[in-house]
Amino acid sequence: MLIVQKYGGTSVGSVERIRAVAEKAAACKDQGNQVIVVVSAMSGVTNNLTAMAYELQKQPSPREMDMLLSTGEQTTIALLSMALQAIGCPARSYTGGQVRILTDNAHTKARIREIDSDKIRHDLDQGKVVVVAGFQGVDEEGNITTLGRGGSDTTAVALAGALKADECQIYTDVDGVYTTDPRVVENARRLDKITFEEMLEMASLGAKVLQIRSVEFAGKYNVPLRVLSSFEDGPGTLIVSEEDLMMEMPLISGIAFTRDEAKLSVVGIPDVPGMAFKVFGPISDANIEVDVIVQNIGADLTNDITFTVQKKDAEAATRILEKTATEMGARGVKVDDKVAKVSLVGVGMRSHAGIASRMFEALSKEAINIQLITTSEIKISVVIEEKYLETAVRALHNAFGLETAPA
Ligand code: ADP
Ligand code: ASP
Ligand code: MG
């Protein structure tokens, strides 16, 4: 079998850990498999490099940022190859550019366009373990690019797709995908399986265990994907298509949350056509992504429009809104970055009523005020005050009985 294994930052966080990873990869090869290993930077390295960049410049150039951050993964591939060779396992390391993971030129958030698998195949056929740097690629002009935080997951899945691997194994510091972040809810439960669609929602709503794009890619190209611990043995969590889950479908699979959003409101907007466009046009022109949107008509027949953006964009969005508000004769702009978004995810919602009211009941029992609500086919999200985040997640986890597996 051809297996792609990916090890995250904590899993390769020290020389000792790199040795342990080498043992795991070599054992997989000794079982008769061909093995490609994708690694992240050692834990903390990407953050440290980023901090140094921001000490030098307020807005470092994205190209230089990629040049800098890619060094984290380059360190790990070399060390891991050495660790493999030291235990008698032939290995060879490659940067993203060397195996030609070709991306577009959107520095710091590049997308993979194409992977040249010839070199990797050649090495695999010679019995080598191929070690590839995660998170990085190269554009048409030869500039180093990176794929966004958590991007090593996507490198692994893309390689697995390109080489038609039998399984892509994401090794991390938890032993699978849980009903919610096990660091927040102690009795969170590991899921044996979760559908691509639910995993995609969980990832985009804040569960960082897998990068969104890696799940998107795995779903699209049907890459068998499993999340496991690099610290202990176990079956992990298999990400499957909905047909494979069939009868086992739970109502709610998990709870995701994020502190990364800020809430902005334009209040007292004249109630005439075209105002929403006036509000969001300039925001979208500035390339700011908008999440939850709510519009309400007040007693005085003016509108309030409230929405969320990523915290990093809040300042820029506020400046734009203040200008818009003046132009359109609105009463003003309000900003709140002490908010959090909590989301319930489950494909079972499609066929069951009453989930939202159960969610609101659980939050009301904790006296948590809901500021915004948004729903889609398989998720319900609420925006609440940030300080209640953990209480809310625990209350919802209990209310939906997520700690016990459905019978
Ligand atoms: P790596 O460095 O291996 O890529 P990450 O830190 O990116 O690891 O992702 C693993 C972390 O994701 C876990 O330590 C856990 O705290 C967090 N996490 C958030 N939501 C979940 C979830 N639903 N299931 C498992 N882990 C989760
Ligand atoms: N090193 C990068 C990060 O910390 C990529 C990754 O770990 O997946 O985001
Ligand atoms: Mg990660």
Tab-separated table of C-alpha atoms and ligand atoms in Angstrom:
chain	number	residue	atom	x	y	z
A	1	MET	CA	0.000	0.000	0.000
A	2	LEU	CA	0.995	3.609	-0.469
A	3	ILE	CA	0.563	5.626	2.729
A	4	VAL	CA	0.995	9.364	3.245
A	5	GLN	CA	1.657	10.258	6.878
A	6	LYS	CA	1.591	13.830	8.147
A	7	TYR	CA	3.050	14.838	11.506
A	8	GLY	CA	2.120	18.216	13.040
A	9	GLY	CA	4.220	20.618	15.102
A	10	THR	CA	3.916	18.963	18.511
A	11	SER	CA	4.587	15.550	16.994
A	12	VAL	CA	7.986	16.781	15.753
A	13	GLY	CA	8.558	19.274	18.584
A	14	SER	CA	11.971	17.966	19.714
A	15	VAL	CA	14.793	15.717	18.558
A	16	GLU	CA	13.275	12.998	20.729
A	17	ARG	CA	9.916	13.407	19.026
A	18	ILE	CA	11.544	13.371	15.587
A	19	ARG	CA	13.182	10.068	16.534
A	20	ALA	CA	9.804	8.688	17.561
A	21	VAL	CA	8.282	9.797	14.260
A	22	ALA	CA	11.139	8.158	12.346
A	23	GLU	CA	10.388	4.893	14.187
A	24	LYS	CA	6.711	5.120	13.251
A	25	ALA	CA	7.396	5.859	9.596
A	26	ALA	CA	10.025	3.096	9.384
A	27	ALA	CA	7.630	0.619	11.017
A	28	CYS	CA	4.990	1.448	8.421
A	29	LYS	CA	7.530	0.827	5.667
A	30	ASP	CA	8.695	-2.424	7.291
A	31	GLN	CA	5.124	-3.672	7.040
A	32	GLY	CA	5.605	-3.584	3.285
A	33	ASN	CA	4.185	-0.151	2.508
A	34	GLN	CA	5.555	2.692	0.469
A	35	VAL	CA	5.676	5.730	2.712
A	36	ILE	CA	5.625	9.483	2.134
A	37	VAL	CA	5.975	11.618	5.247
A	38	VAL	CA	4.869	15.258	5.335
A	39	VAL	CA	6.044	17.306	8.301
A	40	SER	CA	5.218	20.663	9.878
A	41	ALA	CA	7.665	23.010	11.522
A	42	MET	CA	8.627	22.071	15.103
A	43	SER	CA	5.981	23.432	17.472
A	44	GLY	CA	6.298	27.135	18.165
A	45	VAL	CA	8.671	27.774	15.262
A	46	THR	CA	6.135	29.287	12.853
A	47	ASN	CA	4.833	31.562	15.628
A	48	ASN	CA	8.342	32.646	16.625
A	49	LEU	CA	9.332	33.440	13.066
A	50	THR	CA	6.121	35.418	12.615
A	51	ALA	CA	6.746	37.395	15.799
A	52	MET	CA	10.250	38.329	14.649
A	53	ALA	CA	8.902	39.535	11.316
A	54	TYR	CA	6.375	41.790	13.045
A	55	GLU	CA	9.110	43.215	15.260
A	56	LEU	CA	10.790	44.494	12.121
A	57	GLN	CA	7.813	45.638	10.095
A	58	LYS	CA	4.165	46.417	10.734
A	59	GLN	CA	3.123	44.807	7.495
A	60	PRO	CA	5.865	42.482	6.288
A	61	SER	CA	5.742	41.704	2.579
A	62	PRO	CA	3.848	38.447	1.985
A	63	ARG	CA	6.620	37.206	-0.287
A	64	GLU	CA	9.255	37.644	2.413
A	65	MET	CA	6.900	36.135	4.975
A	66	ASP	CA	6.687	32.962	2.880
A	67	MET	CA	10.448	32.896	2.418
A	68	LEU	CA	10.803	33.125	6.199
A	69	LEU	CA	8.088	30.706	7.329
A	70	SER	CA	9.071	27.981	4.888
A	71	THR	CA	12.354	27.578	6.762
A	72	GLY	CA	10.488	26.002	9.695
A	73	GLU	CA	9.436	22.993	7.656
A	74	GLN	CA	12.805	22.821	5.891
A	75	THR	CA	14.487	22.235	9.236
A	76	THR	CA	12.180	19.365	10.114
A	77	ILE	CA	12.487	17.472	6.815
A	78	ALA	CA	16.270	17.388	7.080
A	79	LEU	CA	16.215	16.260	10.716
A	80	LEU	CA	13.618	13.590	10.040
A	81	SER	CA	15.557	12.199	7.074
A	82	MET	CA	18.648	12.004	9.269
A	83	ALA	CA	16.675	10.268	12.001
A	84	LEU	CA	15.384	7.726	9.460
A	85	GLN	CA	18.832	7.113	8.001
A	86	ALA	CA	20.227	6.706	11.514
A	87	ILE	CA	17.943	3.728	12.096
A	88	GLY	CA	18.863	2.208	8.755
A	89	CYS	CA	15.842	3.368	6.804
A	90	PRO	CA	16.745	4.969	3.462
A	91	ALA	CA	15.116	8.384	3.230
A	92	ARG	CA	15.289	11.572	1.213
A	93	SER	CA	13.915	15.000	2.016
A	94	TYR	CA	12.385	17.539	-0.354
A	95	THR	CA	11.132	21.093	0.002
A	96	GLY	CA	7.793	21.927	-1.609
A	97	GLY	CA	9.604	23.612	-4.491
A	98	GLN	CA	11.822	20.591	-5.091
A	99	VAL	CA	8.958	18.143	-5.584
A	100	ARG	CA	7.298	20.905	-7.474
A	101	ILE	CA	4.195	21.531	-5.537
A	102	LEU	CA	3.123	24.231	-7.943
A	103	THR	CA	0.810	26.869	-6.467
A	104	ASP	CA	-0.730	30.160	-7.540
A	105	ASN	CA	1.116	33.277	-6.416
A	106	ALA	CA	-1.211	34.275	-3.555
A	107	HIS	CA	1.545	34.534	-0.957
A	108	THR	CA	0.634	33.332	2.572
A	109	LYS	CA	-2.570	31.691	1.320
A	110	ALA	CA	-1.543	30.007	-1.911
A	111	ARG	CA	-3.539	27.212	-3.502
A	112	ILE	CA	-1.964	24.091	-4.940
A	113	ARG	CA	-2.388	23.793	-8.699
A	114	GLU	CA	-0.332	20.778	-9.608
A	115	ILE	CA	2.098	18.268	-8.147
A	116	ASP	CA	4.835	16.555	-10.095
A	117	SER	CA	4.942	13.050	-8.683
A	118	ASP	CA	7.814	11.624	-10.784
A	119	LYS	CA	10.626	12.234	-8.315
A	120	ILE	CA	8.617	10.865	-5.428
A	121	ARG	CA	7.640	7.735	-7.361
A	122	HIS	CA	11.219	7.143	-8.358
A	123	ASP	CA	12.423	7.336	-4.751
A	124	LEU	CA	9.574	5.174	-3.475
A	125	ASP	CA	10.380	2.540	-6.075
A	126	GLN	CA	13.959	2.540	-4.808
A	127	GLY	CA	12.694	1.721	-1.339
A	128	LYS	CA	13.140	5.161	0.165
A	129	VAL	CA	10.858	6.946	2.567
A	130	VAL	CA	10.147	10.319	0.955
A	131	VAL	CA	10.024	13.224	3.405
A	132	VAL	CA	8.259	16.341	2.108
A	133	ALA	CA	8.005	19.780	3.725
A	134	GLY	CA	4.403	20.648	4.480
A	135	PHE	CA	2.752	24.051	4.094
A	136	GLN	CA	4.894	25.236	1.172
A	137	GLY	CA	5.047	25.300	-2.588
A	138	VAL	CA	6.447	27.321	-5.409
A	139	ASP	CA	4.769	29.595	-7.952
A	140	GLU	CA	5.387	29.705	-11.729
A	141	GLU	CA	8.214	32.208	-11.185
A	142	GLY	CA	9.978	30.074	-8.590
A	143	ASN	CA	8.929	32.153	-5.558
A	144	ILE	CA	8.350	30.161	-2.398
A	145	THR	CA	4.701	30.260	-1.335
A	146	THR	CA	2.874	28.988	1.751
A	147	LEU	CA	-0.619	27.562	2.044
A	148	GLY	CA	-1.969	29.320	5.150
A	149	ARG	CA	-1.753	28.274	8.801
A	150	GLY	CA	-2.280	24.562	9.258
A	151	GLY	CA	-1.370	24.084	5.594
A	152	SER	CA	0.692	20.929	6.088
A	153	ASP	CA	-2.579	19.004	6.291
A	154	THR	CA	-3.360	20.193	2.793
A	155	THR	CA	0.093	19.260	1.484
A	156	ALA	CA	-0.447	15.731	2.792
A	157	VAL	CA	-3.908	15.314	1.304
A	158	ALA	CA	-2.835	16.827	-2.020
A	159	LEU	CA	0.123	14.432	-2.238
A	160	ALA	CA	-2.131	11.521	-1.323
A	161	GLY	CA	-4.538	12.599	-4.068
A	162	ALA	CA	-1.836	13.118	-6.689
A	163	LEU	CA	-0.167	9.765	-5.983
A	164	LYS	CA	-3.459	7.936	-5.406
A	165	ALA	CA	-2.376	6.843	-1.941
A	166	ASP	CA	-4.381	4.184	-0.145
A	167	GLU	CA	-4.649	6.344	2.970
A	168	CYS	CA	-3.657	9.769	4.210
A	169	GLN	CA	-2.905	9.651	7.943
A	170	ILE	CA	-2.841	12.939	9.868
A	171	TYR	CA	-0.862	12.353	13.081
A	172	THR	CA	-1.380	15.000	15.754
A	173	ASP	CA	-1.489	15.545	19.521
A	174	VAL	CA	-5.042	14.209	19.989
A	175	ASP	CA	-6.115	10.700	19.038
A	176	GLY	CA	-8.803	11.706	16.556
A	177	VAL	CA	-11.587	14.137	15.830
A	178	TYR	CA	-13.693	14.761	18.924
A	179	THR	CA	-17.244	15.962	19.445
A	180	THR	CA	-15.581	19.240	20.413
A	181	ASP	CA	-12.097	20.425	21.353
A	182	PRO	CA	-11.055	17.974	24.102
A	183	ARG	CA	-8.967	20.749	25.651
A	184	VAL	CA	-12.159	22.643	26.465
A	185	VAL	CA	-14.608	19.857	27.294
A	186	GLU	CA	-13.035	16.999	29.261
A	187	ASN	CA	-15.725	14.489	28.423
A	188	ALA	CA	-15.619	15.212	24.703
A	189	ARG	CA	-15.823	11.925	22.809
A	190	ARG	CA	-13.648	10.688	19.970
A	191	LEU	CA	-15.665	9.977	16.849
A	192	ASP	CA	-14.911	6.746	14.991
A	193	LYS	CA	-16.158	8.348	11.802
A	194	ILE	CA	-17.298	11.741	10.614
A	195	THR	CA	-18.531	12.730	7.151
A	196	PHE	CA	-16.479	15.017	4.898
A	197	GLU	CA	-19.312	17.506	4.953
A	198	GLU	CA	-19.467	17.695	8.744
A	199	MET	CA	-15.686	17.820	9.043
A	200	LEU	CA	-15.652	20.660	6.542
A	201	GLU	CA	-18.185	22.599	8.630
A	202	MET	CA	-16.290	21.840	11.856
A	203	ALA	CA	-13.023	23.031	10.275
A	204	SER	CA	-14.507	26.183	8.799
A	205	LEU	CA	-16.283	26.994	12.067
A	206	GLY	CA	-13.077	26.882	14.064
A	207	ALA	CA	-11.969	23.299	14.848
A	208	LYS	CA	-8.348	23.547	13.788
A	209	VAL	CA	-7.632	19.815	13.940
A	210	LEU	CA	-7.681	19.783	10.106
A	211	GLN	CA	-7.141	22.716	7.766
A	212	ILE	CA	-10.344	23.459	5.815
A	213	ARG	CA	-8.729	23.057	2.450
A	214	SER	CA	-7.379	19.623	3.285
A	215	VAL	CA	-10.919	18.403	3.976
A	216	GLU	CA	-12.275	20.085	0.859
A	217	PHE	CA	-9.599	18.407	-1.203
A	218	ALA	CA	-10.053	14.991	0.401
A	219	GLY	CA	-13.812	15.137	-0.229
A	220	LYS	CA	-13.415	16.219	-3.821
A	221	TYR	CA	-10.799	13.635	-4.758
A	222	ASN	CA	-12.036	10.930	-2.432
A	223	VAL	CA	-8.809	10.618	-0.501
A	224	PRO	CA	-9.231	8.218	2.430
A	225	LEU	CA	-8.364	10.425	5.390
A	226	ARG	CA	-7.709	9.460	9.009
A	227	VAL	CA	-6.769	11.568	12.050
A	228	LEU	CA	-4.648	9.796	14.680
A	229	SER	CA	-2.307	10.431	17.579
A	230	SER	CA	1.445	10.298	17.081
A	231	PHE	CA	1.814	9.705	20.843
A	232	GLU	CA	-0.287	6.574	21.273
A	233	ASP	CA	-1.734	3.764	19.161
A	234	GLY	CA	-5.397	3.682	18.260
A	235	PRO	CA	-7.843	3.653	15.359
A	236	GLY	CA	-8.294	7.451	15.231
A	237	THR	CA	-11.123	8.994	13.246
A	238	LEU	CA	-11.914	8.138	9.668
A	239	ILE	CA	-13.399	10.868	7.486
A	240	VAL	CA	-15.956	9.201	5.240
A	241	SER	CA	-18.619	10.052	2.697
A	242	GLU	CA	-22.205	10.171	3.879
A	243	GLU	CA	-23.137	6.905	2.163
A	244	ASP	CA	-20.481	5.105	4.191
A	245	LEU	CA	-21.981	6.297	7.432
A	246	MET	CA	-25.527	5.305	6.535
A	247	MET	CA	-27.428	4.004	9.526
A	248	GLU	CA	-24.992	5.289	12.115
A	249	MET	CA	-25.965	8.890	11.462
A	250	PRO	CA	-26.027	10.844	14.723
A	251	LEU	CA	-28.183	13.937	15.095
A	252	ILE	CA	-25.354	16.220	16.122
A	253	SER	CA	-21.741	15.288	15.447
A	254	GLY	CA	-19.934	18.116	17.118
A	255	ILE	CA	-19.521	21.620	18.396
A	256	ALA	CA	-17.022	24.024	16.904
A	257	PHE	CA	-16.117	27.474	18.155
A	258	THR	CA	-13.934	30.435	17.368
A	259	ARG	CA	-12.715	33.550	19.109
A	260	ASP	CA	-11.359	34.907	15.866
A	261	GLU	CA	-14.309	37.089	14.898
A	262	ALA	CA	-15.373	40.645	15.712
A	263	LYS	CA	-18.892	42.048	15.456
A	264	LEU	CA	-19.629	45.283	13.609
A	265	SER	CA	-22.939	47.148	13.350
A	266	VAL	CA	-24.131	50.066	11.290
A	267	VAL	CA	-27.125	51.520	13.110
A	268	GLY	CA	-29.927	53.815	12.011
A	269	ILE	CA	-29.678	53.160	8.290
A	270	PRO	CA	-32.489	54.786	6.232
A	271	ASP	CA	-34.956	52.066	5.163
A	272	VAL	CA	-34.632	52.422	1.385
A	273	PRO	CA	-33.373	50.014	-1.310
A	274	GLY	CA	-29.640	49.694	-1.965
A	275	MET	CA	-28.385	50.245	1.582
A	276	ALA	CA	-27.038	46.718	2.193
A	277	PHE	CA	-25.083	46.985	-1.027
A	278	LYS	CA	-23.717	50.361	0.091
A	279	VAL	CA	-22.553	48.751	3.338
A	280	PHE	CA	-20.989	45.595	1.904
A	281	GLY	CA	-19.694	46.853	-1.473
A	282	PRO	CA	-16.656	48.676	-0.050
A	283	ILE	CA	-16.031	45.882	2.468
A	284	SER	CA	-15.856	43.325	-0.303
A	285	ASP	CA	-13.736	45.672	-2.463
A	286	ALA	CA	-11.237	45.690	0.407
A	287	ASN	CA	-11.148	41.881	0.239
A	288	ILE	CA	-12.576	41.518	3.737
A	289	GLU	CA	-14.514	38.314	4.270
A	290	VAL	CA	-17.854	38.702	5.998
A	291	ASP	CA	-19.412	35.941	8.043
A	292	VAL	CA	-22.710	36.135	9.961
A	293	ILE	CA	-25.025	38.919	8.690
A	294	VAL	CA	-28.194	40.106	10.413
A	295	GLN	CA	-30.480	42.998	9.453
A	296	ASN	CA	-33.179	44.319	11.747
A	297	ILE	CA	-35.772	47.012	11.285
A	298	GLY	CA	-36.144	49.251	14.324
A	299	ALA	CA	-39.266	50.983	15.685
A	300	ASP	CA	-38.231	54.247	14.014
A	301	LEU	CA	-38.210	52.528	10.605
A	302	THR	CA	-34.466	52.615	10.253
A	303	ASN	CA	-32.357	49.500	9.780
A	304	ASP	CA	-29.448	48.102	11.748
A	305	ILE	CA	-27.058	45.834	9.883
A	306	THR	CA	-24.759	43.693	12.012
A	307	PHE	CA	-22.123	41.266	10.775
A	308	THR	CA	-18.892	39.595	11.773
A	309	VAL	CA	-15.417	39.644	10.225
A	310	GLN	CA	-12.130	38.097	11.303
A	311	LYS	CA	-10.565	40.008	14.196
A	312	LYS	CA	-7.554	40.874	12.077
A	313	ASP	CA	-9.833	42.713	9.624
A	314	ALA	CA	-11.910	44.537	12.248
A	315	GLU	CA	-9.917	47.752	12.229
A	316	ALA	CA	-9.919	48.113	8.454
A	317	ALA	CA	-13.628	47.246	8.280
A	318	THR	CA	-14.461	49.842	10.937
A	319	ARG	CA	-12.676	52.582	9.030
A	320	ILE	CA	-14.583	51.686	5.862
A	321	LEU	CA	-17.925	51.520	7.692
A	322	GLU	CA	-17.464	54.882	9.356
A	323	LYS	CA	-17.050	56.467	5.962
A	324	THR	CA	-20.052	54.580	4.548
A	325	ALA	CA	-22.234	55.466	7.541
A	326	THR	CA	-21.597	59.165	7.073
A	327	GLU	CA	-22.278	58.972	3.339
A	328	MET	CA	-25.580	57.144	3.759
A	329	GLY	CA	-26.814	59.189	6.695
A	330	ALA	CA	-26.772	56.324	9.191
A	331	ARG	CA	-26.596	57.046	12.912
A	332	GLY	CA	-23.286	55.353	13.571
A	333	VAL	CA	-21.006	52.322	13.750
A	334	LYS	CA	-20.478	49.978	16.701
A	335	VAL	CA	-17.653	47.486	17.096
A	336	ASP	CA	-17.306	44.622	19.550
A	337	ASP	CA	-14.344	42.267	19.428
A	338	LYS	CA	-15.120	40.479	22.699
A	339	VAL	CA	-17.364	37.978	20.988
A	340	ALA	CA	-17.163	34.285	20.162
A	341	LYS	CA	-19.070	32.085	17.766
A	342	VAL	CA	-20.309	28.651	18.808
A	343	SER	CA	-21.697	26.241	16.223
A	344	LEU	CA	-23.561	22.969	16.352
A	345	VAL	CA	-22.830	20.667	13.390
A	346	GLY	CA	-24.651	17.553	12.246
A	347	VAL	CA	-26.035	16.072	9.026
A	348	GLY	CA	-28.917	14.738	11.144
A	349	MET	CA	-30.283	18.295	11.340
A	350	ARG	CA	-31.608	17.905	7.827
A	351	SER	CA	-34.262	15.497	8.982
A	352	HIS	CA	-34.950	16.656	12.530
A	353	ALA	CA	-36.806	19.680	13.838
A	354	GLY	CA	-36.297	21.334	17.196
A	355	ILE	CA	-32.501	21.413	17.323
A	356	ALA	CA	-32.335	25.193	17.359
A	357	SER	CA	-34.803	25.532	20.211
A	358	ARG	CA	-32.901	22.920	22.227
A	359	MET	CA	-29.738	24.881	21.617
A	360	PHE	CA	-31.324	28.160	22.709
A	361	GLU	CA	-32.840	26.503	25.787
A	362	ALA	CA	-29.440	25.210	26.907
A	363	LEU	CA	-27.911	28.659	26.524
A	364	SER	CA	-30.796	30.351	28.302
A	365	LYS	CA	-30.379	28.008	31.276
A	366	GLU	CA	-26.850	29.395	31.615
A	367	ALA	CA	-28.193	32.948	31.215
A	368	ILE	CA	-26.055	33.421	28.125
A	369	ASN	CA	-27.286	36.160	25.842
A	370	ILE	CA	-27.403	35.309	22.134
A	371	GLN	CA	-26.352	38.244	19.978
A	372	LEU	CA	-26.590	36.792	16.477
A	373	ILE	CA	-27.924	33.579	15.017
A	374	THR	CA	-27.254	31.984	11.664
A	375	THR	CA	-28.182	28.591	10.286
A	376	SER	CA	-27.494	26.446	7.266
A	377	GLU	CA	-28.619	22.960	6.340
A	378	ILE	CA	-26.292	21.169	8.744
A	379	LYS	CA	-25.232	23.818	11.259
A	380	ILE	CA	-26.527	26.447	13.672
A	381	SER	CA	-24.178	29.174	14.895
A	382	VAL	CA	-24.658	31.762	17.601
A	383	VAL	CA	-22.495	34.742	18.470
A	384	ILE	CA	-22.175	35.368	22.209
A	385	GLU	CA	-20.020	37.332	24.601
A	386	GLU	CA	-16.514	35.860	24.542
A	387	LYS	CA	-16.275	35.274	28.283
A	388	TYR	CA	-19.138	32.749	28.138
A	389	LEU	CA	-17.576	30.674	25.374
A	390	GLU	CA	-16.401	27.720	27.439
A	391	THR	CA	-19.588	27.618	29.530
A	392	ALA	CA	-21.649	27.629	26.345
A	393	VAL	CA	-19.678	24.833	24.696
A	394	ARG	CA	-19.912	22.653	27.830
A	395	ALA	CA	-23.635	23.349	28.260
A	396	LEU	CA	-24.377	22.424	24.652
A	397	HIS	CA	-22.208	19.326	24.830
A	398	ASN	CA	-24.286	18.166	27.809
A	399	ALA	CA	-27.647	19.237	26.409
A	400	PHE	CA	-27.133	17.119	23.296
A	401	GLY	CA	-25.631	14.196	25.215
A	402	LEU	CA	-22.518	14.225	23.083
A	403	GLU	CA	-20.392	12.511	25.714
A	404	THR	CA	-22.138	9.208	25.051
A	405	ALA	CA	-22.171	7.464	21.690
A	406	PRO	CA	-25.602	7.190	20.050
A	407	ALA	CA	-27.086	3.715	20.593
B	1	ADP	P1	-0.937	19.837	14.509
B	1	ADP	O1	0.154	20.701	15.028
B	1	ADP	O2	-0.674	18.377	14.693
B	1	ADP	O3	-1.351	20.192	13.124
B	1	ADP	P2	-3.194	21.314	15.566
B	1	ADP	O4	-2.888	22.067	16.801
B	1	ADP	O5	-3.245	22.055	14.280
B	1	ADP	O6	-2.176	20.094	15.478
B	1	ADP	O7	-4.587	20.537	15.735
B	1	ADP	C1	-4.804	19.693	16.827
B	1	ADP	C2	-5.581	20.433	17.913
B	1	ADP	O8	-6.894	20.712	17.446
B	1	ADP	C3	-5.820	19.620	19.173
B	1	ADP	O9	-4.749	19.740	20.064
B	1	ADP	C4	-7.122	20.196	19.727
B	1	ADP	O10	-6.902	21.075	20.797
B	1	ADP	C5	-7.689	21.012	18.565
B	1	ADP	N1	-9.095	20.694	18.262
B	1	ADP	C6	-10.082	21.612	18.092
B	1	ADP	N2	-11.243	21.024	17.860
B	1	ADP	C7	-11.028	19.683	17.879
B	1	ADP	C8	-11.864	18.544	17.699
B	1	ADP	N3	-13.170	18.655	17.443
B	1	ADP	N4	-11.303	17.321	17.774
B	1	ADP	C9	-9.979	17.196	18.014
B	1	ADP	N5	-9.141	18.228	18.204
B	1	ADP	C10	-9.648	19.469	18.141
B	2	ASP	N1	3.856	25.310	10.345
B	2	ASP	C1	2.621	25.801	9.810
B	2	ASP	C2	1.732	26.348	10.914
B	2	ASP	O1	2.113	26.341	12.067
B	2	ASP	C3	1.894	24.781	8.983
B	2	ASP	C4	1.352	23.583	9.767
B	2	ASP	O2	1.823	23.312	10.862
B	2	ASP	O3	0.489	22.901	9.228
B	2	ASP	O4	0.650	26.804	10.631
B	3	MG	MG	-2.605	21.707	12.333
